Amino acid sequence: MISVKEALTKVLSTANNLGTEIVSIHDAIGRTLAEDIFADRAMPPFDRVTMDGICIDYTFYAQGHRKFLTESVAAAGSPTVTLHDQSKCIEIMTGAPLALGADTVIRYEDLKAIEGGFEIVEPIYQGKNIHRKGSDHKENAILLNKDKKIKAIDINVLASVGKTKISVYKKPKVAVISSGDELVEIENIPASYQIRKSNVYMLQSRLKELGIYSNVFHFVDNSNSIYEELNSILQDFDVILMSGGVSKGKFDFIPEVLDRLGFEKLFHRVAQRPGKPFWFGQKDEKVVFAFPGNPVSTLACFHKYFMPWLYQVRVQSYNPLKVVLGTEVRFQPDLDYFAQASIEQAEDGRWIATVKHGNGSGDMVSPTQMDGFIELPRGQEVYKVGQIFEFMKF
Ligand code: AMP
Ligand code: MG
């Protein structure tokens, strides 16, 4: 049995990006840039007036003049105007290019209206209220770096440089597959010995939240039919997330079938609870995460392994929180323990985790009352209040 750390390293070793594709700026939110974004011209592209008011030639002001008659009016969106008479001013608006012959803008708040013009009644300095051409960035400067995840604030930059089409990393096509003869569809009434399948819909919804669309399939516990169906599903998907059929039961056929399909097993069974029977393997560019079927096990494996994998293929950001253990935990088995916990932020800003043990990995209601898993690494029997651990939010 492999350690959690080794298992994660193996999972991440398979994570090469899936290539790139071009998306519209309107669909770019949340995607990861596969190209650098350059300034198509200087930023700002002209000496931009930043206040509504007047512009003047400062040298005239420096000679002691305070009253300026208005020569003309310049709005944002009109071409650059010229101040012809240096003793006068131009009324000019925010967003307009500074008038030629002027070098200082005085906002209306610092002016008093006089007959035919304005009197400057507050102190000013040369060059005031002008956002100089190229003062943010020169033409051709890199504004956004490749590999950056696109947030709404980045859309500003993409739009301002006229990028309508953007190269981003491809998302994986994911098949989510349940297996087990005891499972029936949600809308069915289960017999006394059956249950409704729930796991796969949890996984699919979680993927949807991450902006990844998936198809759901189901396998009965029959080795040959699993072989046939999986073989055909593999043609159309990059990643298979399976739940169930990887434990030591007589009808847990998944590992054997994956072997027959030519998959390389990177590991089977990890020193963790829940989720110990997790099987992981790859064939060419395809990867299979075969999680054990119990809902809490599936959830733990998804967060611990699939989320970092997604991060590595540049699809999703992933930063587990650091939290402070707020309740002492005793756990004897030589396994990493993913304990369900709720977290609360203390006044000093630290997150404090309260562990509440559910009723085992089949208890799917318990996680609904928690915030996530706190990862308590093996090698300790008592985890003390105040110790800091990683936390994976559901
Ligand atoms: P398995 O990993 O196939 O041994 O399944 C472990 C437990 O999880 C069994 O009690 C299954 O009935 C249950 N289980 C398996 N798949 C699902 C599923 N898709 N939804 C809910 N429970 C499941
Ligand atoms: Mg099963």
Coordinates of C-alpha atoms and ligand atoms in Angstrom, one line a residue:
M1 CA 0.0 0.0 0.0
I2 CA 1.3 3.4 -1.0
S3 CA 1.3 6.6 1.1
V4 CA -1.0 9.5 0.3
K5 CA 2.0 11.6 -0.6
E6 CA 3.4 9.0 -3.1
A7 CA -0.1 8.5 -4.5
L8 CA -0.5 12.2 -5.1
T9 CA 2.9 12.4 -6.8
K10 CA 1.9 9.6 -9.1
V11 CA -1.5 11.2 -9.9
L12 CA 0.2 14.5 -10.7
S13 CA 2.8 12.8 -12.9
T14 CA 0.1 12.0 -15.4
A15 CA -1.1 15.6 -15.6
N16 CA 0.0 17.1 -18.9
N17 CA -2.1 19.8 -20.3
L18 CA -4.7 18.7 -22.8
G19 CA -3.7 21.2 -25.5
T20 CA -5.2 24.6 -26.1
E21 CA -8.3 26.0 -27.8
I22 CA -9.6 29.4 -28.8
V23 CA -12.6 30.8 -26.9
S24 CA -14.5 34.0 -27.2
I25 CA -13.8 36.7 -24.6
H26 CA -17.4 36.2 -23.5
D27 CA -16.7 32.6 -22.5
A28 CA -13.2 33.2 -21.1
I29 CA -14.0 33.7 -17.5
G30 CA -12.5 31.0 -15.3
R31 CA -10.3 29.6 -18.1
T32 CA -6.5 29.6 -18.0
L33 CA -4.6 31.7 -20.5
A34 CA -2.4 29.7 -22.9
E35 CA -0.8 32.9 -24.3
D36 CA 0.7 36.1 -23.1
I37 CA -1.5 39.2 -23.6
F38 CA 0.3 42.3 -25.0
A39 CA -0.6 45.9 -25.0
D40 CA -1.8 46.7 -28.6
R41 CA -0.9 50.4 -28.0
A42 CA 0.4 52.5 -25.1
M43 CA -1.7 52.5 -22.0
P44 CA -3.3 55.0 -21.7
P45 CA -3.1 55.6 -25.5
F46 CA -3.1 59.4 -25.1
D47 CA -2.5 62.0 -22.4
R48 CA -5.9 61.4 -20.7
V49 CA -7.6 64.1 -18.7
T50 CA -8.7 62.6 -15.3
M51 CA -11.0 65.4 -14.0
D52 CA -13.8 67.5 -15.4
G53 CA -12.6 71.1 -15.4
I54 CA -10.3 73.3 -17.5
C55 CA -6.9 72.9 -19.0
I56 CA -4.3 75.7 -19.1
D57 CA -0.6 76.4 -20.0
Y58 CA 1.0 76.4 -16.5
T59 CA 3.7 78.9 -17.5
F60 CA 1.0 81.5 -17.7
Y61 CA -0.3 80.6 -14.2
A62 CA 3.3 80.7 -12.9
Q63 CA 3.5 84.3 -14.0
G64 CA 0.7 85.1 -11.5
H65 CA -2.4 84.9 -13.7
R66 CA -5.4 83.3 -12.0
K67 CA -8.3 84.3 -14.3
F68 CA -8.7 82.4 -17.6
L69 CA -11.4 83.1 -20.2
T70 CA -12.8 80.0 -22.0
E71 CA -11.5 79.5 -25.5
S72 CA -13.4 76.3 -26.3
V73 CA -14.9 73.1 -24.8
A74 CA -13.6 69.6 -25.3
A75 CA -15.6 66.4 -24.6
A76 CA -14.3 62.9 -24.1
G77 CA -14.5 61.0 -27.4
S78 CA -13.6 64.0 -29.6
P79 CA -10.2 64.4 -31.3
T80 CA -7.4 66.4 -29.7
V81 CA -8.0 70.2 -29.6
T82 CA -5.5 73.0 -29.4
L83 CA -5.2 75.9 -26.9
H84 CA -4.4 78.8 -29.2
D85 CA -4.2 81.6 -26.8
Q86 CA -2.0 80.8 -23.8
S87 CA -3.8 83.3 -21.6
K88 CA -7.1 81.4 -22.0
C89 CA -8.3 77.9 -21.0
I90 CA -10.3 75.1 -22.6
E91 CA -13.1 73.5 -20.6
I92 CA -12.2 69.8 -20.8
M93 CA -13.9 66.6 -19.6
T94 CA -12.6 63.4 -18.0
G95 CA -11.5 60.9 -20.7
A96 CA -10.7 63.6 -23.3
P97 CA -7.1 63.9 -24.7
L98 CA -5.3 66.8 -23.2
A99 CA -5.4 69.9 -25.5
L100 CA -2.2 70.7 -27.4
G101 CA -0.6 73.8 -25.8
A102 CA -2.0 72.9 -22.3
D103 CA -0.1 71.0 -19.6
T104 CA -2.3 71.2 -16.5
V105 CA -5.9 70.4 -15.6
I106 CA -7.8 72.1 -12.8
R107 CA -11.0 70.5 -11.7
Y108 CA -14.2 72.4 -11.4
E109 CA -14.1 72.0 -7.6
D110 CA -10.9 74.2 -7.5
L111 CA -12.5 76.9 -9.7
K112 CA -14.8 79.8 -9.4
A113 CA -17.0 80.7 -12.4
I114 CA -16.5 84.3 -13.6
E115 CA -17.9 86.1 -16.6
G116 CA -16.7 84.2 -19.8
G117 CA -14.3 81.9 -17.9
F118 CA -12.9 80.7 -14.6
E119 CA -10.7 81.9 -11.7
I120 CA -8.4 79.3 -10.1
V121 CA -9.0 79.5 -6.3
E122 CA -7.0 76.6 -5.0
P123 CA -3.3 75.8 -5.3
I124 CA -2.3 73.7 -8.3
Y125 CA 0.9 72.3 -9.8
Q126 CA 2.1 71.7 -13.3
G127 CA 0.9 68.5 -14.9
K128 CA -2.0 68.0 -12.4
N129 CA -4.9 65.6 -13.3
I130 CA -3.3 64.1 -16.4
H131 CA -2.9 60.3 -16.9
R132 CA 0.2 60.4 -19.2
K133 CA 0.3 58.3 -22.4
G134 CA 2.1 55.1 -21.8
S135 CA 2.5 55.8 -18.0
D136 CA 0.8 52.4 -17.1
H137 CA 2.4 50.3 -19.9
K138 CA 4.3 50.9 -23.1
E139 CA 3.0 49.5 -26.4
N140 CA 3.8 45.7 -26.7
A141 CA 4.3 45.3 -22.9
I142 CA 3.0 42.0 -21.5
L143 CA -0.1 42.8 -19.5
L144 CA -1.3 39.3 -18.5
N145 CA 1.0 36.2 -18.3
K146 CA 0.3 32.8 -19.8
D147 CA -1.0 30.4 -17.2
K148 CA -3.0 33.0 -15.4
K149 CA -6.5 32.0 -14.5
I150 CA -8.9 34.6 -16.0
K151 CA -10.9 36.5 -13.5
A152 CA -13.4 39.3 -14.2
I153 CA -10.8 41.9 -13.6
D154 CA -8.7 40.4 -16.4
I155 CA -11.5 40.7 -18.8
N156 CA -11.0 44.5 -18.5
V157 CA -7.5 44.1 -19.9
L158 CA -8.5 41.6 -22.6
A159 CA -11.3 43.8 -23.8
S160 CA -9.1 47.0 -23.7
V161 CA -6.5 45.5 -26.0
G162 CA -9.2 44.2 -28.4
K163 CA -8.7 40.4 -27.7
T164 CA -12.0 38.9 -28.9
K165 CA -10.5 35.4 -29.2
I166 CA -8.3 34.0 -26.6
S167 CA -6.1 30.9 -26.4
V168 CA -6.8 28.9 -23.3
Y169 CA -6.0 25.4 -22.0
K170 CA -8.5 22.7 -22.9
K171 CA -10.7 21.2 -20.2
P172 CA -10.8 17.4 -19.9
K173 CA -13.8 15.5 -21.2
V174 CA -14.9 13.5 -18.2
A175 CA -17.0 10.4 -17.9
V176 CA -18.4 9.7 -14.5
I177 CA -19.3 6.0 -14.0
S178 CA -21.0 4.2 -11.2
S179 CA -20.9 0.4 -10.8
G180 CA -22.9 -2.0 -8.7
D181 CA -25.9 -4.2 -9.1
E182 CA -27.5 -2.8 -5.9
L183 CA -27.8 0.7 -7.5
V184 CA -31.0 2.0 -9.1
E185 CA -31.9 5.3 -10.7
I186 CA -33.0 8.3 -8.6
E187 CA -36.5 8.2 -9.8
N188 CA -37.0 4.5 -9.1
I189 CA -38.3 3.0 -5.8
P190 CA -35.5 0.7 -4.6
A191 CA -36.3 -2.8 -3.5
S192 CA -35.4 -3.5 0.2
Y193 CA -31.9 -4.7 -0.8
Q194 CA -31.2 -1.8 -3.3
I195 CA -30.1 1.8 -3.0
R196 CA -30.4 4.8 -5.3
K197 CA -27.1 5.8 -7.0
S198 CA -26.1 9.1 -5.6
N199 CA -22.4 9.4 -5.9
V200 CA -22.2 10.0 -9.6
Y201 CA -24.6 12.9 -9.4
M202 CA -22.6 14.4 -6.6
L203 CA -19.4 14.1 -8.8
Q204 CA -21.2 15.5 -11.9
S205 CA -22.5 18.4 -9.9
R206 CA -19.1 19.2 -8.4
L207 CA -17.6 19.1 -11.9
K208 CA -20.4 21.4 -13.2
E209 CA -19.5 23.8 -10.4
L210 CA -15.9 23.8 -11.7
G211 CA -17.2 24.5 -15.3
I212 CA -16.5 21.0 -16.5
Y213 CA -19.2 19.1 -18.3
S214 CA -19.4 15.4 -18.0
N215 CA -21.5 12.4 -18.9
V216 CA -22.8 9.8 -16.4
F217 CA -22.8 6.1 -17.1
H218 CA -23.5 3.0 -15.1
F219 CA -22.0 -0.5 -15.2
V220 CA -23.6 -3.6 -13.8
D221 CA -21.2 -6.0 -11.9
N222 CA -20.2 -8.1 -14.9
S223 CA -16.6 -8.2 -16.1
N224 CA -17.3 -8.7 -19.8
S225 CA -19.9 -6.0 -20.1
I226 CA -17.7 -3.6 -18.1
Y227 CA -14.9 -4.3 -20.6
E228 CA -17.1 -3.7 -23.7
E229 CA -18.7 -0.5 -22.3
L230 CA -15.5 1.0 -20.9
N231 CA -13.7 0.3 -24.1
S232 CA -16.2 2.3 -26.0
I233 CA -16.5 5.1 -23.5
L234 CA -12.7 5.5 -23.6
Q235 CA -12.9 6.6 -27.2
D236 CA -14.7 9.8 -26.3
F237 CA -13.3 10.9 -22.9
D238 CA -9.9 12.1 -21.5
V239 CA -10.7 11.2 -17.9
I240 CA -12.8 8.5 -16.2
L241 CA -14.0 9.0 -12.7
M242 CA -15.4 5.8 -11.4
S243 CA -17.0 5.0 -8.2
G244 CA -17.3 1.5 -6.8
G245 CA -16.0 -1.9 -7.7
V246 CA -12.3 -1.5 -6.6
S247 CA -12.4 -3.1 -3.2
K248 CA -11.8 -6.8 -2.3
G249 CA -15.3 -8.0 -3.0
K250 CA -16.0 -11.0 -5.3
F251 CA -17.7 -8.7 -7.8
D252 CA -15.2 -5.8 -7.7
F253 CA -14.2 -6.2 -11.3
I254 CA -12.8 -2.8 -12.2
P255 CA -9.1 -3.3 -11.6
E256 CA -9.0 -6.5 -13.5
V257 CA -10.9 -5.0 -16.5
L258 CA -8.7 -2.0 -16.6
D259 CA -5.7 -4.3 -16.7
R260 CA -7.3 -6.2 -19.6
L261 CA -7.9 -2.9 -21.4
G262 CA -4.2 -2.2 -21.2
F263 CA -4.1 0.3 -18.5
E264 CA -1.0 0.7 -16.4
K265 CA -1.9 0.6 -12.7
L266 CA 0.0 3.4 -11.0
F267 CA -1.3 2.3 -7.6
H268 CA -4.1 0.4 -6.0
R269 CA -4.9 1.1 -2.3
V270 CA -3.6 4.1 -0.4
A271 CA -2.8 4.4 3.3
Q272 CA -5.7 6.7 4.1
R273 CA -9.2 6.7 5.6
P274 CA -11.6 7.0 3.9
G275 CA -10.9 5.9 0.4
K276 CA -8.2 3.2 0.9
P277 CA -9.2 1.0 -2.1
F278 CA -8.6 3.9 -4.6
W279 CA -7.2 2.6 -7.9
F280 CA -5.4 4.9 -10.3
G281 CA -3.9 4.2 -13.7
Q282 CA -3.3 5.5 -17.2
K283 CA -3.1 4.4 -20.8
D284 CA -1.6 6.8 -23.3
E285 CA -3.3 10.2 -22.6
K286 CA -6.2 8.7 -20.7
V287 CA -6.4 8.5 -16.9
V288 CA -8.8 6.6 -14.7
F289 CA -9.5 7.6 -11.2
A290 CA -11.4 4.6 -9.8
F291 CA -12.7 5.6 -6.4
P292 CA -14.3 3.3 -3.9
G293 CA -18.1 3.6 -4.0
N294 CA -18.9 4.8 -0.5
P295 CA -20.0 8.4 -0.8
V296 CA -17.5 9.9 1.7
S297 CA -14.6 7.9 0.2
T298 CA -15.4 9.1 -3.3
L299 CA -15.6 12.7 -2.0
A300 CA -12.3 12.5 -0.1
C301 CA -10.5 11.0 -3.2
F302 CA -12.0 13.6 -5.5
H303 CA -10.7 16.4 -3.4
K304 CA -7.3 15.0 -2.5
Y305 CA -6.4 13.8 -5.9
F306 CA -8.6 15.0 -8.7
M307 CA -8.6 18.7 -7.7
P308 CA -4.8 19.0 -7.7
W309 CA -4.8 17.0 -11.0
L310 CA -7.1 19.6 -12.5
Y311 CA -4.9 22.4 -11.1
Q312 CA -1.9 20.7 -12.8
V313 CA -3.6 20.6 -16.2
R314 CA -4.3 24.3 -15.7
V315 CA -8.0 24.0 -15.5
Q316 CA -8.8 24.9 -11.9
S317 CA -7.1 26.9 -9.2
Y318 CA -6.7 24.9 -6.0
N319 CA -5.4 26.1 -2.7
P320 CA -6.3 24.1 0.3
L321 CA -6.7 26.1 3.4
K322 CA -4.5 25.9 6.5
V323 CA -6.6 25.4 9.6
V324 CA -5.9 25.1 13.3
L325 CA -7.2 21.9 15.0
G326 CA -9.8 23.0 17.6
T327 CA -10.6 19.6 19.0
E328 CA -8.2 16.8 20.0
V329 CA -8.4 13.8 17.7
R330 CA -7.2 10.3 18.5
F331 CA -6.7 8.0 15.6
Q332 CA -4.6 4.9 15.9
P333 CA -4.5 3.2 12.4
D334 CA -1.3 3.9 10.4
L335 CA -3.2 5.8 7.8
D336 CA -3.7 9.5 6.9
Y337 CA -7.1 10.4 8.3
F338 CA -9.3 12.8 6.3
A339 CA -11.6 13.8 9.1
Q340 CA -14.8 15.7 8.5
A341 CA -14.8 19.0 10.2
S342 CA -16.6 22.3 10.3
I343 CA -14.5 25.5 10.3
E344 CA -15.0 28.9 11.8
Q345 CA -12.9 32.0 11.5
A346 CA -11.6 33.3 14.8
E347 CA -11.1 37.0 15.6
D348 CA -7.4 36.8 14.8
G349 CA -8.3 35.6 11.3
R350 CA -7.2 31.9 11.8
W351 CA -9.6 29.2 10.8
I352 CA -10.4 26.8 13.6
A353 CA -11.6 23.2 12.7
T354 CA -14.0 21.2 14.8
V355 CA -13.8 17.6 13.9
K356 CA -17.0 15.5 14.0
H357 CA -16.7 11.9 13.1
G358 CA -19.5 10.7 10.9
N359 CA -20.9 7.3 11.0
G360 CA -18.4 5.8 8.6
S361 CA -17.8 6.4 4.9
G362 CA -21.3 5.3 3.9
D363 CA -22.9 8.1 5.9
M364 CA -23.6 10.7 3.1
V365 CA -25.6 13.0 5.3
S366 CA -22.8 13.8 7.7
P367 CA -20.7 15.7 5.2
T368 CA -23.7 18.0 4.4
Q369 CA -23.3 19.3 7.9
M370 CA -19.5 19.9 7.6
D371 CA -17.3 22.2 5.6
G372 CA -14.7 19.8 4.5
F373 CA -11.9 17.3 5.4
I374 CA -9.0 18.2 7.6
E375 CA -6.0 16.0 6.6
L376 CA -4.4 14.4 9.6
P377 CA -1.2 12.8 8.4
R378 CA -0.2 9.3 9.7
G379 CA 2.5 8.9 12.3
Q380 CA 0.7 10.5 15.2
E381 CA -1.9 8.9 17.4
V382 CA -3.0 12.1 19.1
Y383 CA -3.6 15.2 17.1
K384 CA -3.5 18.1 19.5
V385 CA -5.5 21.3 19.7
G386 CA -3.6 24.1 18.1
Q387 CA -1.8 22.0 15.5
I388 CA -2.0 23.2 12.0
F389 CA -3.2 21.0 9.1
E390 CA -4.5 21.3 5.6
F391 CA -8.2 21.6 4.9
M392 CA -10.1 20.6 1.8
K393 CA -13.4 22.4 1.5
F394 CA -16.3 20.4 0.0
Ligands
AMP1 P1 -18.0 -0.6 -3.6 O1 -16.9 0.3 -3.7 O2 -18.5 -1.0 -5.0 O3 -17.6 -1.8 -2.8 O4 -19.2 0.1 -2.9 C1 -19.1 0.5 -1.5 C2 -20.4 0.9 -1.0 O5 -20.7 2.1 -1.7 C3 -21.5 0.0 -1.2 O6 -22.3 -0.1 -0.1 C4 -22.2 0.5 -2.4 O7 -23.6 0.2 -2.4 C5 -22.0 2.0 -2.2 N1 -22.1 2.7 -3.5 C6 -21.4 2.3 -4.6 N2 -21.6 3.1 -5.6 C7 -22.5 4.0 -5.2 C8 -23.1 5.1 -5.8 N3 -22.9 5.5 -7.1 N4 -23.9 5.9 -5.0 C9 -24.1 5.6 -3.7 N5 -23.6 4.5 -3.1 C10 -22.8 3.8 -3.8
MG2 MG -19.8 -2.4 -5.8

